[in-house]
Each structure stands twice: as structure tokens, then as C-alpha cells.
Amino acid sequence: MRIVALAGGIGGARFLRGLREAIGPEDEITVIGNTGDDIHLFGLKVCPDLDTVMYTLGGGIHEEQGWGRTDETWSIKAEMKEYGVGPEWFGLGDRDFATHLVRSQMLTAGYTLSQVTEALCVRWQPGVRLLPMSDDRVETHVRITDEQGTRAIHFQEYWVRLHAAVDAEAIVPVGADTAKPAPGVLEALAEADVILFPPSNPVVSIGTILAVPGIREAVAAAPAPVVGLSPIIGGAPVRGMADKVLAAVGVEATAEAVALNYGSALVDGWLVDTVDEAAVAAVEAGGIACRAVPLLMTDVAATAEMARAALALAEQVRR
């Protein structure tokens, strides 16, 4: 079985860890990773979502945070602060710095982001094929209004520095309209037996991937069933502040609304948590098969059960 998953950072990575446990040794997983969160800091190219997937599946993630490296130290950040060089709000540990140094060095030498990601995965052996959504530069920006007036800021600044405390007025994936899918992305979608939308942020993770011309169309045209898992449980995001960016695109923070925003032209099946069982009928009325199952990723075993439920639903709705 060839499984393709569109994934953001923490939620996507943790789901993939369960998915990997749920499949057989002959099955293959291709991950199309969000690069809209990418940012240039200290002269380095930082790819938060790709790295979170790589570290999580490769056994190097800081489990409590869900991002960054385990057993991290912060000497470089401390020295940068002594020099007065920021931003201080974005933490890069010493071990993490090494990843970004290698990536930036390879990019400067002329390698593509796809080639760099493949090379980095040689060390981490994540057990999946990890593809960036595009080799072209795409950055998600957020329009806000604060004491400085109306302006657009990088999503990382909105999420990490401001903690989404200011209302998001618009989400703009800068560069997405002219970007091309990375090599292998469209082929993986066309050849997939199952396509999954993990419980990643539907706007700035999966939504940004789908904003790259050709990817949404490839998902919609794929002969494989497409099944998503709700990142919203009981009217609130399980982790993070997805409700803030959902509001910016006019979507309620409910399991039902997220499913219907994707639409039946894109998604064939949808899983909601058992607390949202009342949403099943409305989702199915929208033309999407829906089931209520436990969706809290409390551990790998629970997450593997979620993945099995998604694969089972895919079989039920197979076109």
C-alpha cells in the first residue's frame, strides 16, 4: 500500500509516527511537508515543519515541546544575544543550528530543497519518504492590525512571538501562486492507494500545501480515497491556536466546519472525535463519509489506532 500524507509540524509528525506503527513492512509512506512556515534567520534557511517530521520520526525530537532537538543546549543563542543580534523570540538550539547550517550550505552550493531534505534524512532514517511541497520559496504571512497599524508579518512571528494574541485578518501564502510542486509530489499523489490529511492546521499547514498550483488539483483528481482527521475536538484545537487562523478565512473552529471547508470534491472521508459525534450527520450531508473515533494522540498506540481507523474508512469510501 502506497500512502501519501500532507503534513505540517507537531500534529502531523505525531500522527505519522502512529501511522508508521499501523502499517505493514511492505507498505510505503510519502509525506508532502509544508514549507510555508520556512523562515530565514541568522543567515540560515530554517524549515520548522520538515525538521519536526524528520526529528520526530527519527527519534531526535524534544518530546515535551514537540519541536526542536532532545538534550538541546543554547550556547549559540546566548552568544547571539550578547552581540545584540535577534530575533530573540525564535529559539534555535545548538544541535538544531547544525541542521540549518548543513541545509543552508547545500542550498548555497546549488542543491534544491528536495535534494537537501533527502540528504538530511539519510542521517535520521525517518522511515518515510519526506518531500517538501515545493523547492520554491513560499512563506505564509498574516495580516494584522495593532498599535503599529495594519501590516503583514511572517507566520512565525505571529505564532511564536505574538502567540496569536492579535486577530488574524488574512492569511497569505506569499509565493505560493508561482511555486511549482517539488519533484515527486504530483507523481506520489497520482500513484497513491490512500491520501491522508493528518490533524495538522487546515489553514497554514495543509491549506498552504494545497495552495501550490497543481497540488489541490492532483488530490482532487487522484483515484485514491482521501481521508482527513479533524484537528478540532469539542470546538477547540487540540494544540496550538488553529482557531485564530480559521477565523481569518471565515471558518468556524468545529470539526464539522473544517470538513465542509475542505469539501466533498477534495475529501471523501472524515474522522471526528467521539465528543463530536453529533457532527457526523452534518458532515455526511455534505457528501463526506464520517465516523466518530477517539482522536487524542495520547501515545503512539492511541495514534496508531487513529491511523487504522483512517485507513479503514479509506477502504469503505474507495472510489
Tab-separated table of C-alpha atoms in Angstrom:
chain	number	residue	atom	x	y	z
A	1	MET	CA	0.000	0.000	0.000
A	2	ARG	CA	1.272	3.425	-1.004
A	3	ILE	CA	0.113	6.083	1.432
A	4	VAL	CA	0.591	9.809	0.893
A	5	ALA	CA	0.101	12.237	3.779
A	6	LEU	CA	0.071	16.028	3.657
A	7	ALA	CA	1.591	17.216	6.914
A	8	GLY	CA	2.531	20.245	8.950
A	9	GLY	CA	4.631	20.149	12.102
A	10	ILE	CA	3.807	18.730	15.521
A	11	GLY	CA	0.339	17.292	14.889
A	12	GLY	CA	1.301	15.886	11.518
A	13	ALA	CA	4.563	14.422	12.787
A	14	ARG	CA	2.948	12.702	15.758
A	15	PHE	CA	0.224	11.255	13.573
A	16	LEU	CA	2.826	9.947	11.140
A	17	ARG	CA	4.580	8.165	13.979
A	18	GLY	CA	1.355	6.321	14.722
A	19	LEU	CA	0.708	5.682	11.039
A	20	ARG	CA	4.121	4.105	10.700
A	21	GLU	CA	3.219	1.723	13.529
A	22	ALA	CA	-0.144	0.891	11.973
A	23	ILE	CA	1.046	-0.312	8.571
A	24	GLY	CA	2.862	-3.397	7.380
A	25	PRO	CA	6.563	-3.602	6.484
A	26	GLU	CA	5.760	-3.703	2.773
A	27	ASP	CA	3.700	-0.504	2.876
A	28	GLU	CA	5.210	2.861	1.901
A	29	ILE	CA	4.550	6.340	3.253
A	30	THR	CA	5.316	9.521	1.318
A	31	VAL	CA	4.974	12.754	3.274
A	32	ILE	CA	4.393	16.048	1.489
A	33	GLY	CA	5.620	18.560	4.039
A	34	ASN	CA	4.558	22.165	4.489
A	35	THR	CA	7.286	24.704	3.745
A	36	GLY	CA	5.150	27.804	4.216
A	37	ASP	CA	6.478	28.074	7.785
A	38	ASP	CA	10.044	28.309	6.465
A	39	ILE	CA	11.963	31.374	7.554
A	40	HIS	CA	15.442	32.820	7.111
A	41	LEU	CA	17.137	33.551	10.440
A	42	PHE	CA	20.771	34.396	11.183
A	43	GLY	CA	21.540	33.878	7.509
A	44	LEU	CA	20.174	30.335	7.634
A	45	LYS	CA	17.243	28.603	5.982
A	46	VAL	CA	15.018	27.155	8.719
A	47	CYS	CA	12.321	24.616	7.796
A	48	PRO	CA	10.348	24.048	11.021
A	49	ASP	CA	7.765	21.571	9.730
A	50	LEU	CA	10.138	19.427	7.680
A	51	ASP	CA	12.519	19.249	10.623
A	52	THR	CA	9.782	18.407	13.115
A	53	VAL	CA	8.707	15.463	10.943
A	54	MET	CA	12.309	14.374	10.484
A	55	TYR	CA	13.245	14.653	14.165
A	56	THR	CA	10.018	13.055	15.416
A	57	LEU	CA	10.227	10.026	13.150
A	58	GLY	CA	13.993	9.814	13.554
A	59	GLY	CA	13.935	9.770	17.359
A	60	GLY	CA	15.548	13.152	17.960
A	61	ILE	CA	12.569	15.333	18.876
A	62	HIS	CA	12.107	17.094	22.206
A	63	GLU	CA	9.000	15.171	23.229
A	64	GLU	CA	7.585	17.669	25.727
A	65	GLN	CA	7.861	20.621	23.339
A	66	GLY	CA	7.028	18.708	20.201
A	67	TRP	CA	9.633	20.732	18.322
A	68	GLY	CA	13.409	21.135	18.436
A	69	ARG	CA	16.003	18.607	19.500
A	70	THR	CA	16.190	16.491	22.613
A	71	ASP	CA	19.102	17.180	25.003
A	72	GLU	CA	19.459	20.625	23.477
A	73	THR	CA	21.898	23.315	24.573
A	74	TRP	CA	21.694	27.040	23.870
A	75	SER	CA	25.233	28.417	23.717
A	76	ILE	CA	24.888	29.936	20.248
A	77	LYS	CA	21.645	31.691	21.132
A	78	ALA	CA	23.263	33.121	24.268
A	79	GLU	CA	26.229	34.412	22.275
A	80	MET	CA	23.967	35.947	19.635
A	81	LYS	CA	22.144	37.790	22.395
A	82	GLU	CA	25.460	39.148	23.715
A	83	TYR	CA	26.125	40.554	20.255
A	84	GLY	CA	22.663	42.101	20.231
A	85	VAL	CA	21.584	40.039	17.258
A	86	GLY	CA	17.980	38.872	17.131
A	87	PRO	CA	15.334	37.825	16.926
A	88	GLU	CA	15.374	36.558	20.490
A	89	TRP	CA	11.820	35.243	20.255
A	90	PHE	CA	12.761	32.366	17.944
A	91	GLY	CA	14.824	29.744	19.717
A	92	LEU	CA	17.369	27.732	17.778
A	93	GLY	CA	19.383	25.348	19.919
A	94	ASP	CA	22.932	24.303	19.169
A	95	ARG	CA	22.008	20.886	17.777
A	96	ASP	CA	19.228	22.413	15.704
A	97	PHE	CA	21.637	25.036	14.368
A	98	ALA	CA	23.720	22.273	12.819
A	99	THR	CA	20.780	21.102	10.704
A	100	HIS	CA	20.174	24.611	9.390
A	101	LEU	CA	23.865	25.135	8.699
A	102	VAL	CA	24.035	21.970	6.614
A	103	ARG	CA	20.832	22.862	4.773
A	104	SER	CA	21.944	26.407	4.035
A	105	GLN	CA	25.388	25.296	2.903
A	106	MET	CA	23.874	22.796	0.471
A	107	LEU	CA	21.344	25.307	-0.862
A	108	THR	CA	24.127	27.828	-1.437
A	109	ALA	CA	26.055	25.139	-3.315
A	110	GLY	CA	23.127	24.767	-5.711
A	111	TYR	CA	21.213	21.786	-4.356
A	112	THR	CA	17.428	22.003	-4.295
A	113	LEU	CA	15.416	21.828	-1.078
A	114	SER	CA	14.205	18.362	-2.128
A	115	GLN	CA	17.778	17.144	-2.514
A	116	VAL	CA	18.797	18.708	0.780
A	117	THR	CA	15.848	17.132	2.605
A	118	GLU	CA	16.716	13.725	1.190
A	119	ALA	CA	20.321	14.148	2.319
A	120	LEU	CA	19.312	15.190	5.852
A	121	CYS	CA	17.005	12.170	6.107
A	122	VAL	CA	19.934	9.851	5.434
A	123	ARG	CA	21.065	10.615	8.964
A	124	TRP	CA	17.640	10.437	10.610
A	125	GLN	CA	16.127	7.476	8.766
A	126	PRO	CA	12.508	8.559	9.390
A	127	GLY	CA	11.035	5.503	7.702
A	128	VAL	CA	9.074	7.657	5.245
A	129	ARG	CA	9.876	9.482	2.041
A	130	LEU	CA	9.822	13.144	3.031
A	131	LEU	CA	9.187	15.655	0.231
A	132	PRO	CA	8.871	19.426	0.594
A	133	MET	CA	5.707	20.668	-1.075
A	134	SER	CA	7.870	22.874	-3.324
A	135	ASP	CA	11.504	23.701	-3.929
A	136	ASP	CA	10.455	27.317	-4.487
A	137	ARG	CA	10.335	29.851	-1.685
A	138	VAL	CA	6.892	30.121	-0.098
A	139	GLU	CA	6.252	31.956	3.171
A	140	THR	CA	2.940	32.227	4.978
A	141	HIS	CA	2.261	35.763	6.151
A	142	VAL	CA	-0.521	37.040	8.402
A	143	ARG	CA	-2.218	40.415	8.107
A	144	ILE	CA	-2.846	42.019	11.484
A	145	THR	CA	-3.740	45.408	12.910
A	146	ASP	CA	-2.012	46.525	16.104
A	147	GLU	CA	-0.502	49.680	17.572
A	148	GLN	CA	1.767	49.885	14.533
A	149	GLY	CA	-1.207	49.845	12.174
A	150	THR	CA	-2.248	47.290	9.589
A	151	ARG	CA	0.641	45.203	8.335
A	152	ALA	CA	1.683	41.730	7.275
A	153	ILE	CA	4.095	39.697	9.363
A	154	HIS	CA	5.665	36.287	8.913
A	155	PHE	CA	3.565	33.474	10.329
A	156	GLN	CA	6.395	32.525	12.702
A	157	GLU	CA	6.323	35.986	14.235
A	158	TYR	CA	2.534	35.792	14.585
A	159	TRP	CA	2.631	32.311	16.130
A	160	VAL	CA	5.813	32.355	18.194
A	161	ARG	CA	6.349	35.982	19.197
A	162	LEU	CA	2.747	37.183	19.407
A	163	HIS	CA	1.239	33.800	20.381
A	164	ALA	CA	-1.662	34.642	18.045
A	165	ALA	CA	-2.873	37.182	20.604
A	166	VAL	CA	-3.819	39.615	17.827
A	167	ASP	CA	-6.660	38.729	15.465
A	168	ALA	CA	-5.522	37.390	12.108
A	169	GLU	CA	-7.290	39.351	9.356
A	170	ALA	CA	-5.949	37.380	6.395
A	171	ILE	CA	-3.578	34.522	5.681
A	172	VAL	CA	-1.371	34.976	2.633
A	173	PRO	CA	0.945	32.207	1.366
A	174	VAL	CA	3.419	34.554	-0.319
A	175	GLY	CA	4.954	32.989	-3.405
A	176	ALA	CA	2.594	30.030	-3.498
A	177	ASP	CA	0.825	31.227	-6.631
A	178	THR	CA	4.027	30.999	-8.683
A	179	ALA	CA	5.560	27.981	-6.951
A	180	LYS	CA	5.775	24.545	-8.529
A	181	PRO	CA	5.267	21.234	-6.736
A	182	ALA	CA	8.575	19.639	-5.809
A	183	PRO	CA	9.755	16.690	-7.892
A	184	GLY	CA	7.843	13.559	-6.987
A	185	VAL	CA	4.875	15.306	-5.346
A	186	LEU	CA	2.362	15.027	-8.175
A	187	GLU	CA	3.568	11.555	-9.081
A	188	ALA	CA	3.127	10.365	-5.487
A	189	LEU	CA	-0.442	11.674	-5.384
A	190	ALA	CA	-1.325	10.089	-8.730
A	191	GLU	CA	0.093	6.705	-7.685
A	192	ALA	CA	-1.218	6.674	-4.107
A	193	ASP	CA	-3.535	3.993	-2.783
A	194	VAL	CA	-4.615	6.260	0.090
A	195	ILE	CA	-4.207	10.007	0.700
A	196	LEU	CA	-4.417	11.265	4.273
A	197	PHE	CA	-4.857	14.697	5.815
A	198	PRO	CA	-3.456	14.310	9.369
A	199	PRO	CA	-4.754	16.543	12.175
A	200	SER	CA	-2.477	19.371	11.039
A	201	ASN	CA	-3.532	23.017	10.868
A	202	PRO	CA	-6.056	23.137	7.994
A	203	VAL	CA	-5.173	26.718	7.043
A	204	VAL	CA	-1.433	27.283	7.435
A	205	SER	CA	-0.223	23.683	7.082
A	206	ILE	CA	-2.419	21.613	4.788
A	207	GLY	CA	-4.021	24.736	3.347
A	208	THR	CA	-0.655	26.142	2.324
A	209	ILE	CA	0.366	22.863	0.701
A	210	LEU	CA	-2.861	22.884	-1.284
A	211	ALA	CA	-2.187	26.494	-2.345
A	212	VAL	CA	0.726	25.403	-4.535
A	213	PRO	CA	-0.711	25.222	-8.061
A	214	GLY	CA	-1.296	21.665	-9.118
A	215	ILE	CA	-1.399	20.016	-5.699
A	216	ARG	CA	-5.066	20.612	-4.860
A	217	GLU	CA	-5.971	19.546	-8.378
A	218	ALA	CA	-3.863	16.392	-8.072
A	219	VAL	CA	-5.511	15.455	-4.767
A	220	ALA	CA	-8.990	16.021	-6.218
A	221	ALA	CA	-8.190	14.010	-9.347
A	222	ALA	CA	-6.406	11.156	-7.580
A	223	PRO	CA	-8.127	7.771	-7.866
A	224	ALA	CA	-7.184	7.052	-4.237
A	225	PRO	CA	-9.613	7.808	-1.397
A	226	VAL	CA	-8.801	10.951	0.592
A	227	VAL	CA	-9.435	10.809	4.341
A	228	GLY	CA	-8.853	13.568	6.874
A	229	LEU	CA	-8.716	13.635	10.656
A	230	SER	CA	-10.144	16.613	12.487
A	231	PRO	CA	-7.653	18.850	14.295
A	232	ILE	CA	-10.584	20.336	16.205
A	233	ILE	CA	-12.080	18.444	19.152
A	234	GLY	CA	-15.015	19.797	21.098
A	235	GLY	CA	-14.867	23.155	19.349
A	236	ALA	CA	-11.209	23.852	20.106
A	237	PRO	CA	-7.845	22.965	18.588
A	238	VAL	CA	-6.108	20.093	20.329
A	239	ARG	CA	-2.855	22.021	20.269
A	240	GLY	CA	-1.880	25.483	19.142
A	241	MET	CA	-4.166	28.265	18.002
A	242	ALA	CA	-5.764	26.956	14.816
A	243	ASP	CA	-8.993	28.717	15.749
A	244	LYS	CA	-7.271	32.065	15.183
A	245	VAL	CA	-6.325	31.310	11.572
A	246	LEU	CA	-9.612	29.529	10.866
A	247	ALA	CA	-11.399	32.741	11.836
A	248	ALA	CA	-9.249	34.638	9.340
A	249	VAL	CA	-10.621	32.526	6.488
A	250	GLY	CA	-14.181	32.593	7.787
A	251	VAL	CA	-14.364	29.022	9.066
A	252	GLU	CA	-15.731	28.069	12.470
A	253	ALA	CA	-13.468	26.123	14.791
A	254	THR	CA	-15.547	22.958	14.681
A	255	ALA	CA	-14.840	19.504	13.299
A	256	GLU	CA	-17.841	19.834	11.001
A	257	ALA	CA	-16.858	23.235	9.595
A	258	VAL	CA	-13.292	22.176	8.815
A	259	ALA	CA	-14.511	19.117	6.916
A	260	LEU	CA	-17.029	21.118	4.901
A	261	ASN	CA	-14.405	23.764	4.167
A	262	TYR	CA	-12.250	21.092	2.528
A	263	GLY	CA	-15.377	19.933	0.720
A	264	SER	CA	-16.519	16.692	-0.840
A	265	ALA	CA	-14.653	17.483	-4.055
A	266	LEU	CA	-11.413	17.104	-2.118
A	267	VAL	CA	-12.128	14.804	0.847
A	268	ASP	CA	-14.012	11.510	0.702
A	269	GLY	CA	-13.883	10.593	4.395
A	270	TRP	CA	-13.538	12.462	7.678
A	271	LEU	CA	-12.866	11.341	11.227
A	272	VAL	CA	-14.139	13.342	14.192
A	273	ASP	CA	-13.568	12.668	17.863
A	274	THR	CA	-16.224	10.835	19.830
A	275	VAL	CA	-17.142	14.064	21.639
A	276	ASP	CA	-18.155	15.471	18.240
A	277	GLU	CA	-20.339	12.539	17.232
A	278	ALA	CA	-23.228	14.943	16.694
A	279	ALA	CA	-21.299	16.423	13.759
A	280	VAL	CA	-21.304	13.152	11.806
A	281	ALA	CA	-24.717	13.682	10.217
A	282	ALA	CA	-23.913	17.221	9.041
A	283	VAL	CA	-20.593	16.135	7.528
A	284	GLU	CA	-22.263	13.245	5.723
A	285	ALA	CA	-24.989	15.592	4.492
A	286	GLY	CA	-22.164	17.495	2.837
A	287	GLY	CA	-21.221	14.396	0.863
A	288	ILE	CA	-18.313	13.253	3.053
A	289	ALA	CA	-18.375	9.891	4.824
A	290	CYS	CA	-17.776	10.480	8.525
A	291	ARG	CA	-17.039	8.379	11.592
A	292	ALA	CA	-16.517	9.297	15.251
A	293	VAL	CA	-13.482	7.689	16.902
A	294	PRO	CA	-11.052	8.716	19.672
A	295	LEU	CA	-8.675	11.309	18.199
A	296	LEU	CA	-6.466	12.292	21.116
A	297	MET	CA	-2.860	11.317	20.374
A	298	THR	CA	-2.038	10.431	23.970
A	299	ASP	CA	0.654	7.955	22.938
A	300	VAL	CA	1.900	6.069	19.894
A	301	ALA	CA	-0.525	3.184	20.451
A	302	ALA	CA	-3.543	5.516	20.541
A	303	THR	CA	-2.281	7.328	17.469
A	304	ALA	CA	-1.801	4.045	15.620
A	305	GLU	CA	-5.466	3.245	16.315
A	306	MET	CA	-6.405	6.590	14.789
A	307	ALA	CA	-4.370	5.737	11.716
A	308	ARG	CA	-6.025	2.326	11.435
A	309	ALA	CA	-9.435	3.981	11.635
A	310	ALA	CA	-8.437	6.372	8.839
A	311	LEU	CA	-7.208	3.527	6.643
A	312	ALA	CA	-10.365	1.526	7.371
A	313	LEU	CA	-12.548	4.470	6.350
A	314	ALA	CA	-10.465	4.866	3.188
A	315	GLU	CA	-11.344	1.300	2.236
A	316	GLN	CA	-15.023	1.963	2.841
A	317	VAL	CA	-15.116	5.026	0.601
A	318	ARG	CA	-12.679	3.810	-2.057
A	319	ARG	CA	-13.782	5.204	-5.378
